[in-house]
mmCIF file of C-alpha atoms in Angstrom:
data_model
loop_
_atom_site.group_PDB
_atom_site.id
_atom_site.type_symbol
_atom_site.label_atom_id
_atom_site.label_comp_id
_atom_site.label_asym_id
_atom_site.label_seq_id
_atom_site.Cartn_x
_atom_site.Cartn_y
_atom_site.Cartn_z
ATOM 1 C CA MET V 23 88.004 -31.887 -29.633
ATOM 2 C CA ARG V 24 87.527 -30.511 -33.642
ATOM 3 C CA SER V 25 83.786 -32.687 -33.423
ATOM 4 C CA THR V 26 82.958 -30.465 -30.015
ATOM 5 C CA VAL V 27 83.055 -27.543 -32.605
ATOM 6 C CA GLN V 28 81.249 -28.511 -35.487
ATOM 7 C CA ARG V 29 78.733 -29.245 -33.226
ATOM 8 C CA SER V 30 79.119 -25.742 -31.489
ATOM 9 C CA LEU V 31 78.554 -23.874 -35.189
ATOM 10 C CA ILE V 32 75.516 -25.923 -36.314
ATOM 11 C CA THR V 33 73.387 -25.504 -32.935
ATOM 12 C CA SER V 34 74.298 -21.794 -32.579
ATOM 13 C CA THR V 35 73.085 -21.186 -36.894
ATOM 14 C CA VAL V 36 69.277 -23.536 -36.737
ATOM 15 C CA PHE V 37 68.619 -21.860 -33.377
ATOM 16 C CA ALA V 38 69.808 -18.014 -34.716
ATOM 17 C CA LEU V 39 67.322 -18.554 -37.796
ATOM 18 C CA VAL V 40 64.791 -20.431 -35.660
ATOM 19 C CA THR V 41 65.087 -16.988 -32.893
ATOM 20 C CA THR V 42 65.310 -14.550 -35.655
ATOM 21 C CA LEU V 43 61.576 -15.867 -37.122
ATOM 22 C CA PRO V 44 58.496 -14.216 -36.607
ATOM 23 C CA PHE V 45 57.389 -15.141 -32.663
ATOM 24 C CA SER V 46 54.991 -14.868 -30.569
ATOM 25 C CA VAL V 47 54.202 -16.355 -26.420
ATOM 26 C CA THR V 48 51.755 -17.460 -27.827
ATOM 27 C CA HIS V 49 53.484 -20.255 -30.406
ATOM 28 C CA ALA V 50 54.470 -21.838 -26.608
ATOM 29 C CA VAL V 51 52.452 -25.180 -26.676
ATOM 30 C CA ALA V 52 48.868 -26.820 -27.766
ATOM 31 C CA ASP V 53 48.185 -28.156 -31.212
ATOM 32 C CA PRO V 54 51.185 -29.300 -32.943
ATOM 33 C CA ALA V 55 52.316 -28.147 -36.783
ATOM 34 C CA PRO V 56 51.295 -30.582 -39.477
ATOM 35 C CA ASP V 57 54.656 -33.625 -39.659
ATOM 36 C CA SER V 58 55.787 -30.886 -36.841
ATOM 37 C CA ARG V 59 56.393 -34.768 -34.924
ATOM 38 C CA HIS V 60 57.896 -35.897 -38.344
ATOM 39 C CA VAL V 61 60.476 -33.249 -38.715
ATOM 40 C CA PRO V 62 64.433 -34.224 -39.108
ATOM 41 C CA LEU V 63 67.328 -33.117 -36.389
ATOM 42 C CA PRO V 64 70.043 -32.818 -37.444
ATOM 43 C CA ASP V 65 72.902 -35.256 -35.225
ATOM 44 C CA GLN V 66 75.075 -32.579 -34.533
ATOM 45 C CA PHE V 67 72.161 -32.175 -31.578
ATOM 46 C CA THR V 68 73.311 -33.925 -28.780
ATOM 47 C CA THR V 69 71.989 -34.683 -25.422
ATOM 48 C CA LEU V 70 72.791 -32.623 -22.617
ATOM 49 C CA LYS V 71 71.816 -33.946 -19.318
ATOM 50 C CA THR V 72 72.422 -32.010 -14.860
ATOM 51 C CA GLY V 73 76.447 -30.805 -15.189
ATOM 52 C CA SER V 74 76.723 -30.145 -19.629
ATOM 53 C CA ARG V 75 77.543 -26.732 -20.552
ATOM 54 C CA GLY V 76 78.792 -25.246 -23.609
ATOM 55 C CA MET V 77 76.798 -23.423 -26.311
ATOM 56 C CA GLU V 78 73.786 -26.059 -26.807
ATOM 57 C CA VAL V 79 72.898 -24.970 -23.382
ATOM 58 C CA HIS V 80 72.960 -22.068 -23.374
ATOM 59 C CA ASN V 81 71.217 -21.881 -27.170
ATOM 60 C CA ALA V 82 68.645 -24.048 -24.988
ATOM 61 C CA LYS V 83 68.440 -21.593 -22.742
ATOM 62 C CA LYS V 84 67.747 -18.598 -24.482
ATOM 63 C CA ARG V 85 64.469 -20.815 -27.119
ATOM 64 C CA LEU V 86 62.824 -22.225 -24.155
ATOM 65 C CA LYS V 87 62.906 -18.238 -22.385
ATOM 66 C CA ASP V 88 61.419 -16.991 -26.206
ATOM 67 C CA LEU V 89 58.578 -19.711 -26.211
ATOM 68 C CA GLY V 90 57.817 -18.017 -22.025
ATOM 69 C CA PHE V 91 58.820 -20.658 -19.823
ATOM 70 C CA PRO V 92 61.963 -19.175 -17.563
ATOM 71 C CA PRO V 93 65.252 -21.219 -17.612
ATOM 72 C CA GLY V 94 66.346 -18.131 -14.907
ATOM 73 C CA ASN V 95 70.329 -16.723 -16.031
ATOM 74 C CA LEU V 96 71.139 -18.013 -20.020
ATOM 75 C CA SER V 97 74.642 -19.098 -18.178
ATOM 76 C CA PRO V 98 76.371 -22.143 -20.501
ATOM 77 C CA THR V 99 75.167 -24.799 -17.919
ATOM 78 C CA TYR V 100 73.217 -26.293 -17.281
ATOM 79 C CA ASP V 101 71.509 -25.895 -14.003
ATOM 80 C CA PRO V 102 68.586 -27.020 -11.480
ATOM 81 C CA ALA V 103 66.130 -24.182 -13.047
ATOM 82 C CA LEU V 104 67.107 -25.143 -16.021
ATOM 83 C CA ARG V 105 65.816 -28.696 -15.019
ATOM 84 C CA MET V 106 63.081 -27.889 -13.920
ATOM 85 C CA THR V 107 62.156 -25.179 -17.275
ATOM 86 C CA VAL V 108 62.571 -28.544 -18.933
ATOM 87 C CA TRP V 109 60.314 -30.833 -16.885
ATOM 88 C CA ALA V 110 58.035 -27.192 -17.927
ATOM 89 C CA PHE V 111 58.658 -27.804 -22.131
ATOM 90 C CA GLN V 112 57.864 -31.913 -21.415
ATOM 91 C CA LYS V 113 55.498 -31.714 -19.763
ATOM 92 C CA ALA V 114 53.418 -28.901 -21.192
ATOM 93 C CA ASN V 115 54.509 -30.653 -24.957
ATOM 94 C CA GLY V 116 53.213 -33.790 -24.504
ATOM 95 C CA LEU V 117 56.599 -35.310 -23.574
ATOM 96 C CA LYS V 118 57.246 -36.739 -19.980
ATOM 97 C CA PRO V 119 59.884 -35.042 -17.870
ATOM 98 C CA VAL V 120 62.842 -36.177 -17.977
ATOM 99 C CA ASP V 121 66.214 -34.828 -16.425
ATOM 100 C CA ARG V 122 67.680 -34.163 -19.640
ATOM 101 C CA ILE V 123 67.093 -32.267 -23.255
ATOM 102 C CA ASP V 124 67.136 -35.189 -25.406
ATOM 103 C CA ALA V 125 66.547 -35.533 -29.309
ATOM 104 C CA PRO V 126 62.572 -35.306 -28.844
ATOM 105 C CA THR V 127 63.167 -32.699 -26.147
ATOM 106 C CA TRP V 128 65.371 -31.072 -29.641
ATOM 107 C CA GLN V 129 62.584 -31.458 -31.938
ATOM 108 C CA ALA V 130 59.788 -29.771 -29.207
ATOM 109 C CA LEU V 131 62.029 -26.632 -28.913
ATOM 110 C CA LEU V 132 61.941 -26.277 -32.962
ATOM 111 C CA HIS V 133 58.761 -26.596 -32.987
ATOM 112 C CA PRO V 134 56.204 -26.074 -30.323
ATOM 113 C CA ARG V 135 52.481 -26.549 -29.096
ATOM 114 C CA ARG V 136 50.966 -23.939 -28.154
ATOM 115 C CA VAL V 137 49.631 -23.349 -24.642
ATOM 116 C CA ARG V 138 46.411 -24.655 -24.695
ATOM 117 C CA PRO V 139 43.856 -22.553 -21.640
ATOM 118 C CA LEU V 140 42.954 -24.603 -18.589
ATOM 119 C CA VAL V 141 39.330 -22.164 -19.355
ATOM 120 C CA ALA V 142 37.587 -21.283 -21.757
ATOM 121 C CA GLY V 143 36.593 -18.021 -21.415
ATOM 122 C CA GLY V 144 38.649 -16.975 -18.263
ATOM 123 C CA GLU V 145 39.917 -13.301 -17.941
ATOM 124 C CA PRO V 146 43.283 -12.039 -20.164
ATOM 125 C CA GLU V 147 45.179 -11.285 -17.759
ATOM 126 C CA ARG V 148 44.996 -14.317 -15.213
ATOM 127 C CA THR V 149 46.806 -17.743 -13.607
ATOM 128 C CA GLU V 150 46.130 -21.427 -14.943
ATOM 129 C CA ILE V 151 47.312 -23.742 -12.366
ATOM 130 C CA ASP V 152 47.511 -27.809 -13.469
ATOM 131 C CA LEU V 153 46.452 -29.968 -10.576
ATOM 132 C CA ARG V 154 46.800 -33.266 -13.959
ATOM 133 C CA ARG V 155 50.549 -32.425 -15.490
ATOM 134 C CA GLN V 156 51.759 -29.786 -12.620
ATOM 135 C CA LEU V 157 52.414 -26.194 -14.234
ATOM 136 C CA LEU V 158 51.479 -23.124 -14.289
ATOM 137 C CA THR V 159 50.825 -21.264 -16.921
ATOM 138 C CA ALA V 160 50.445 -17.321 -16.019
ATOM 139 C CA TRP V 161 48.382 -15.278 -19.338
ATOM 140 C CA ARG V 162 48.647 -11.276 -19.505
ATOM 141 C CA GLY V 163 46.054 -9.782 -22.378
ATOM 142 C CA GLY V 164 44.896 -13.160 -23.940
ATOM 143 C CA LYS V 165 48.377 -14.652 -24.167
ATOM 144 C CA PRO V 166 50.275 -16.854 -22.065
ATOM 145 C CA VAL V 167 53.693 -15.701 -20.630
ATOM 146 C CA LEU V 168 54.895 -17.637 -18.332
ATOM 147 C CA VAL V 169 54.790 -21.188 -18.112
ATOM 148 C CA THR V 170 56.322 -22.958 -15.584
ATOM 149 C CA HIS V 171 55.904 -25.974 -13.048
ATOM 150 C CA ILE V 172 54.968 -26.653 -9.793
ATOM 151 C CA SER V 173 54.787 -29.046 -6.708
ATOM 152 C CA THR V 174 50.559 -28.623 -5.214
ATOM 153 C CA GLY V 175 48.873 -30.848 -2.671
ATOM 154 C CA ALA V 176 50.129 -34.164 -2.172
ATOM 155 C CA ARG V 177 46.526 -35.005 -1.174
ATOM 156 C CA ARG V 178 47.270 -37.376 2.408
ATOM 157 C CA PRO V 179 47.228 -36.264 5.463
ATOM 158 C CA TYR V 180 50.049 -34.731 7.859
ATOM 159 C CA CYS V 181 50.585 -34.134 11.776
ATOM 160 C CA GLU V 182 54.042 -31.637 11.835
ATOM 161 C CA LYS V 183 54.694 -30.573 15.060
ATOM 162 C CA GLY V 184 50.462 -30.219 16.415
ATOM 163 C CA HIS V 185 49.393 -28.629 13.182
ATOM 164 C CA CYS V 186 46.992 -31.586 11.733
ATOM 165 C CA GLY V 187 45.926 -31.120 8.069
ATOM 166 C CA PHE V 188 44.802 -32.864 4.673
ATOM 167 C CA ALA V 189 47.998 -31.666 2.367
ATOM 168 C CA ALA V 190 45.644 -30.340 -0.300
ATOM 169 C CA THR V 191 45.069 -27.838 -3.568
ATOM 170 C CA PRO V 192 41.113 -27.590 -3.796
ATOM 171 C CA LEU V 193 40.212 -27.172 -7.037
ATOM 172 C CA GLY V 194 37.836 -23.722 -7.910
ATOM 173 C CA ASP V 195 37.733 -20.049 -8.707
ATOM 174 C CA TYR V 196 40.168 -17.874 -6.877
ATOM 175 C CA ARG V 197 41.417 -14.017 -6.735
ATOM 176 C CA VAL V 198 44.847 -12.952 -4.974
ATOM 177 C CA GLY V 199 44.862 -11.653 -1.879
ATOM 178 C CA VAL V 200 47.702 -10.609 0.623
ATOM 179 C CA ARG V 201 51.119 -10.483 -1.000
ATOM 180 C CA VAL V 202 53.844 -11.203 1.184
ATOM 181 C CA PRO V 203 57.630 -10.311 -0.052
ATOM 182 C CA GLY V 204 60.914 -11.903 0.506
ATOM 183 C CA TRP V 205 61.463 -14.769 2.724
ATOM 184 C CA SER V 206 58.663 -16.136 5.044
ATOM 185 C CA THR V 207 59.626 -19.743 7.539
ATOM 186 C CA GLY V 208 56.307 -20.640 9.593
ATOM 187 C CA ILE V 209 55.347 -23.674 11.591
ATOM 188 C CA LEU V 210 55.266 -25.925 7.915
ATOM 189 C CA GLY V 211 58.105 -24.134 6.001
ATOM 190 C CA SER V 212 59.862 -21.103 4.753
ATOM 191 C CA MET V 213 58.076 -19.290 1.109
ATOM 192 C CA PHE V 214 59.896 -17.045 -0.923
ATOM 193 C CA TYR V 215 57.313 -14.080 -2.328
ATOM 194 C CA PRO V 216 54.039 -15.672 -1.163
ATOM 195 C CA VAL V 217 51.346 -15.460 -2.435
ATOM 196 C CA TYR V 218 48.267 -15.899 -1.522
ATOM 197 C CA PHE V 219 44.771 -16.938 -3.151
ATOM 198 C CA ASN V 220 43.178 -19.488 -1.024
ATOM 199 C CA GLY V 221 43.259 -18.625 2.986
ATOM 200 C CA GLY V 222 47.025 -20.036 4.439
ATOM 201 C CA ILE V 223 47.248 -21.245 1.055
ATOM 202 C CA ALA V 224 49.838 -19.530 -1.287
ATOM 203 C CA ILE V 225 52.524 -19.521 -4.839
ATOM 204 C CA HIS V 226 55.867 -18.924 -3.145
ATOM 205 C CA GLY V 227 58.729 -19.717 -4.358
ATOM 206 C CA SER V 228 60.714 -23.354 -2.325
ATOM 207 C CA THR V 229 63.920 -24.870 -2.431
ATOM 208 C CA LEU V 230 62.426 -28.616 -3.490
ATOM 209 C CA VAL V 231 59.835 -28.378 -6.106
ATOM 210 C CA PRO V 232 60.097 -32.264 -7.054
ATOM 211 C CA ARG V 233 58.222 -33.590 -10.419
ATOM 212 C CA TYR V 234 55.032 -35.051 -8.555
ATOM 213 C CA PRO V 235 52.794 -33.740 -5.495
ATOM 214 C CA ALA V 236 55.251 -32.579 -2.473
ATOM 215 C CA SER V 237 53.212 -29.761 -0.633
ATOM 216 C CA HIS V 238 51.175 -29.279 2.113
ATOM 217 C CA GLY V 239 48.457 -27.054 -0.287
ATOM 218 C CA CYS V 240 50.453 -24.901 -1.657
ATOM 219 C CA VAL V 241 52.433 -23.834 -5.101
ATOM 220 C CA ARG V 242 55.690 -23.996 -4.784
ATOM 221 C CA VAL V 243 56.902 -22.938 -8.268
ATOM 222 C CA PRO V 244 60.934 -22.841 -9.042
ATOM 223 C CA LEU V 245 63.326 -20.074 -7.275
ATOM 224 C CA HIS V 246 63.865 -18.273 -10.100
ATOM 225 C CA ASN V 247 60.247 -18.076 -11.492
ATOM 226 C CA ALA V 248 59.206 -16.730 -7.867
ATOM 227 C CA LEU V 249 59.598 -13.076 -8.562
ATOM 228 C CA ASP V 250 58.218 -12.456 -11.136
ATOM 229 C CA LEU V 251 55.190 -14.274 -10.511
ATOM 230 C CA TYR V 252 54.769 -11.852 -7.174
ATOM 231 C CA ARG V 253 55.202 -9.153 -9.694
ATOM 232 C CA PHE V 254 52.501 -10.558 -11.961
ATOM 233 C CA LEU V 255 50.059 -11.816 -9.607
ATOM 234 C CA GLN V 256 49.149 -8.267 -8.424
ATOM 235 C CA PRO V 257 45.931 -8.223 -5.314
ATOM 236 C CA GLY V 258 42.579 -9.427 -8.130
ATOM 237 C CA VAL V 259 44.290 -10.745 -10.247
ATOM 238 C CA PRO V 260 42.546 -14.542 -11.186
ATOM 239 C CA VAL V 261 43.916 -17.855 -10.036
ATOM 240 C CA TYR V 262 41.902 -21.045 -11.306
ATOM 241 C CA VAL V 263 43.584 -24.288 -9.999
ATOM 242 C CA ARG V 264 41.712 -27.099 -12.910
ATOM 243 C CA ARG V 265 42.548 -31.050 -13.941
ATOM 244 C CA SER V 266 43.115 -30.902 -16.894
ATOM 245 C CA GLU V 267 42.307 -33.947 -18.490
ATOM 246 C CA ALA V 268 45.566 -34.895 -20.025
ATOM 247 C CA PRO V 269 46.837 -38.156 -18.450
ATOM 248 C CA ALA V 270 48.770 -37.935 -15.391
ATOM 249 C CA GLU V 271 52.004 -37.894 -14.662
ATOM 250 C CA ARG V 272 53.396 -41.203 -12.160
ATOM 251 C CA ARG V 273 55.907 -40.621 -9.695
ATOM 252 C CA PRO V 274 59.289 -41.397 -9.576
ATOM 253 C CA LYS V 275 61.184 -43.729 -7.758
ATOM 254 C CA ALA V 276 64.295 -42.558 -7.034
ATOM 255 C CA HIS V 277 65.949 -44.011 -4.929
ATOM 256 C CA GLY V 278 65.555 -44.048 -1.171
ATOM 257 C CA GLU V 279 62.760 -41.006 -1.162
ATOM 258 C CA GLN V 280 60.633 -41.313 1.085
ATOM 259 C CA ARG V 281 56.736 -40.278 1.352
ATOM 260 C CA SER V 282 56.178 -41.234 4.910
ATOM 261 C CA ARG V 283 56.567 -36.985 5.587
ATOM 262 C CA ILE V 284 56.390 -34.053 3.603
ATOM 263 C CA PRO V 285 59.259 -32.822 2.637
ATOM 264 C CA LYS V 286 59.557 -28.639 3.457
ATOM 265 C CA ALA V 287 61.279 -27.338 1.631
ATOM 266 C CA ARG V 288 64.032 -25.205 3.189
ATOM 267 C CA PRO V 289 65.556 -20.800 2.251
ATOM 268 C CA PRO V 290 69.410 -21.034 1.717
ATOM 269 C CA LYS V 291 71.322 -20.732 3.235
ATOM 270 C CA ALA V 292 72.449 -16.398 2.880
ATOM 271 C CA PRO V 293 71.207 -14.690 5.343
ATOM 272 C CA HIS V 294 67.670 -13.646 4.204
ATOM 273 C CA ARG V 295 64.539 -11.224 6.106
ATOM 274 C CA SER V 296 61.738 -13.269 7.160
ATOM 275 C CA HIS V 297 58.378 -11.379 7.191
ATOM 276 C CA PRO V 298 57.308 -10.749 11.068
ATOM 277 C CA HIS V 299 53.525 -11.849 9.797
ATOM 278 C CA SER V 300 54.681 -15.644 8.017
ATOM 279 C CA SER V 301 52.792 -17.722 10.474
ATOM 280 C CA ARG V 302 49.415 -15.699 10.764
ATOM 281 C CA PRO V 303 47.169 -16.497 8.557
ATOM 282 C CA ALA V 304 46.488 -14.790 4.468
ATOM 283 C CA ARG V 305 43.574 -13.648 4.309
ATOM 284 C CA SER V 306 41.916 -13.726 0.562
ATOM 285 C CA THR V 307 39.781 -12.542 -1.788
ATOM 286 C CA GLY V 308 38.773 -16.081 -3.072
ATOM 287 C CA HIS V 309 34.984 -17.878 -3.700
ATOM 288 C CA ARG V 310 36.910 -20.052 -0.515
ATOM 289 C CA THR V 311 38.731 -20.259 2.476
ATOM 290 C CA GLY V 312 40.815 -22.472 3.053
ATOM 291 C CA ARG V 313 40.871 -25.246 6.021
ATOM 292 C CA ASP V 314 43.453 -24.326 7.155
ATOM 293 C CA GLY V 315 44.518 -21.027 8.384
ATOM 294 C CA GLY V 316 48.259 -21.254 9.235
ATOM 295 C CA GLY V 317 49.470 -21.437 5.608
ATOM 296 C CA ARG V 318 50.163 -24.602 3.670
ATOM 297 C CA ARG V 319 54.515 -25.204 2.297
#
């Protein structure tokens, strides 16, 4: 018990020192400073994982939020929202995404890389989608303000309830079109605050955002980031879809995982509002139109 209290006090002190230094979101993710990978960590830093509780979890959440990786609430519990936020941060810092905050992740939290834009000379206010790393970055004033884990098109044929197509999120330059508040439910699943940018393809919150591409073509984001992105992605904002040159992550081989069908996202059990036009094709002001007018979840 005494050692646990000591660890928490030391961790709090370290993060207090770090977070009180002058900081800008532009320091979130790109080339590391010299020797930053070799900065020794205190022995008191412990591995955090799902179910962990305490001040260390709270401090990690606060640090991620300050760096532009919103973790949802700042409770002292390692919840699913933090799990996906950690994936995003690890991928953005060149680490393999794992279900824990380990020593390399602590080190990256103390000395993060800067965000590197996918599009050179892109508009100051834009959203970039990296299909290879499965990351979305929202930029405002030329600075990254929100980085999140995503799950894009699974890149394979599908046929569900007479609705067939090829699950893909096409590369290209688009602009935000139709935006739908709240929950929408259609043939291919449910979407939370969908923002259409390419025909029936949208950026939307989902209850199912695995570490690998798994959607019918849409860009799934964790629920806790959906509303912020909806507010940011006003009509006409550019959406750039690219594939970075970073090595692709391998899909996890979870026990009993089925890949014969593209998993559908479902809304929470709490009552929700279905939009009357959720099953209708959404128009886009982008440069291309989606091959699937019914919307791809």
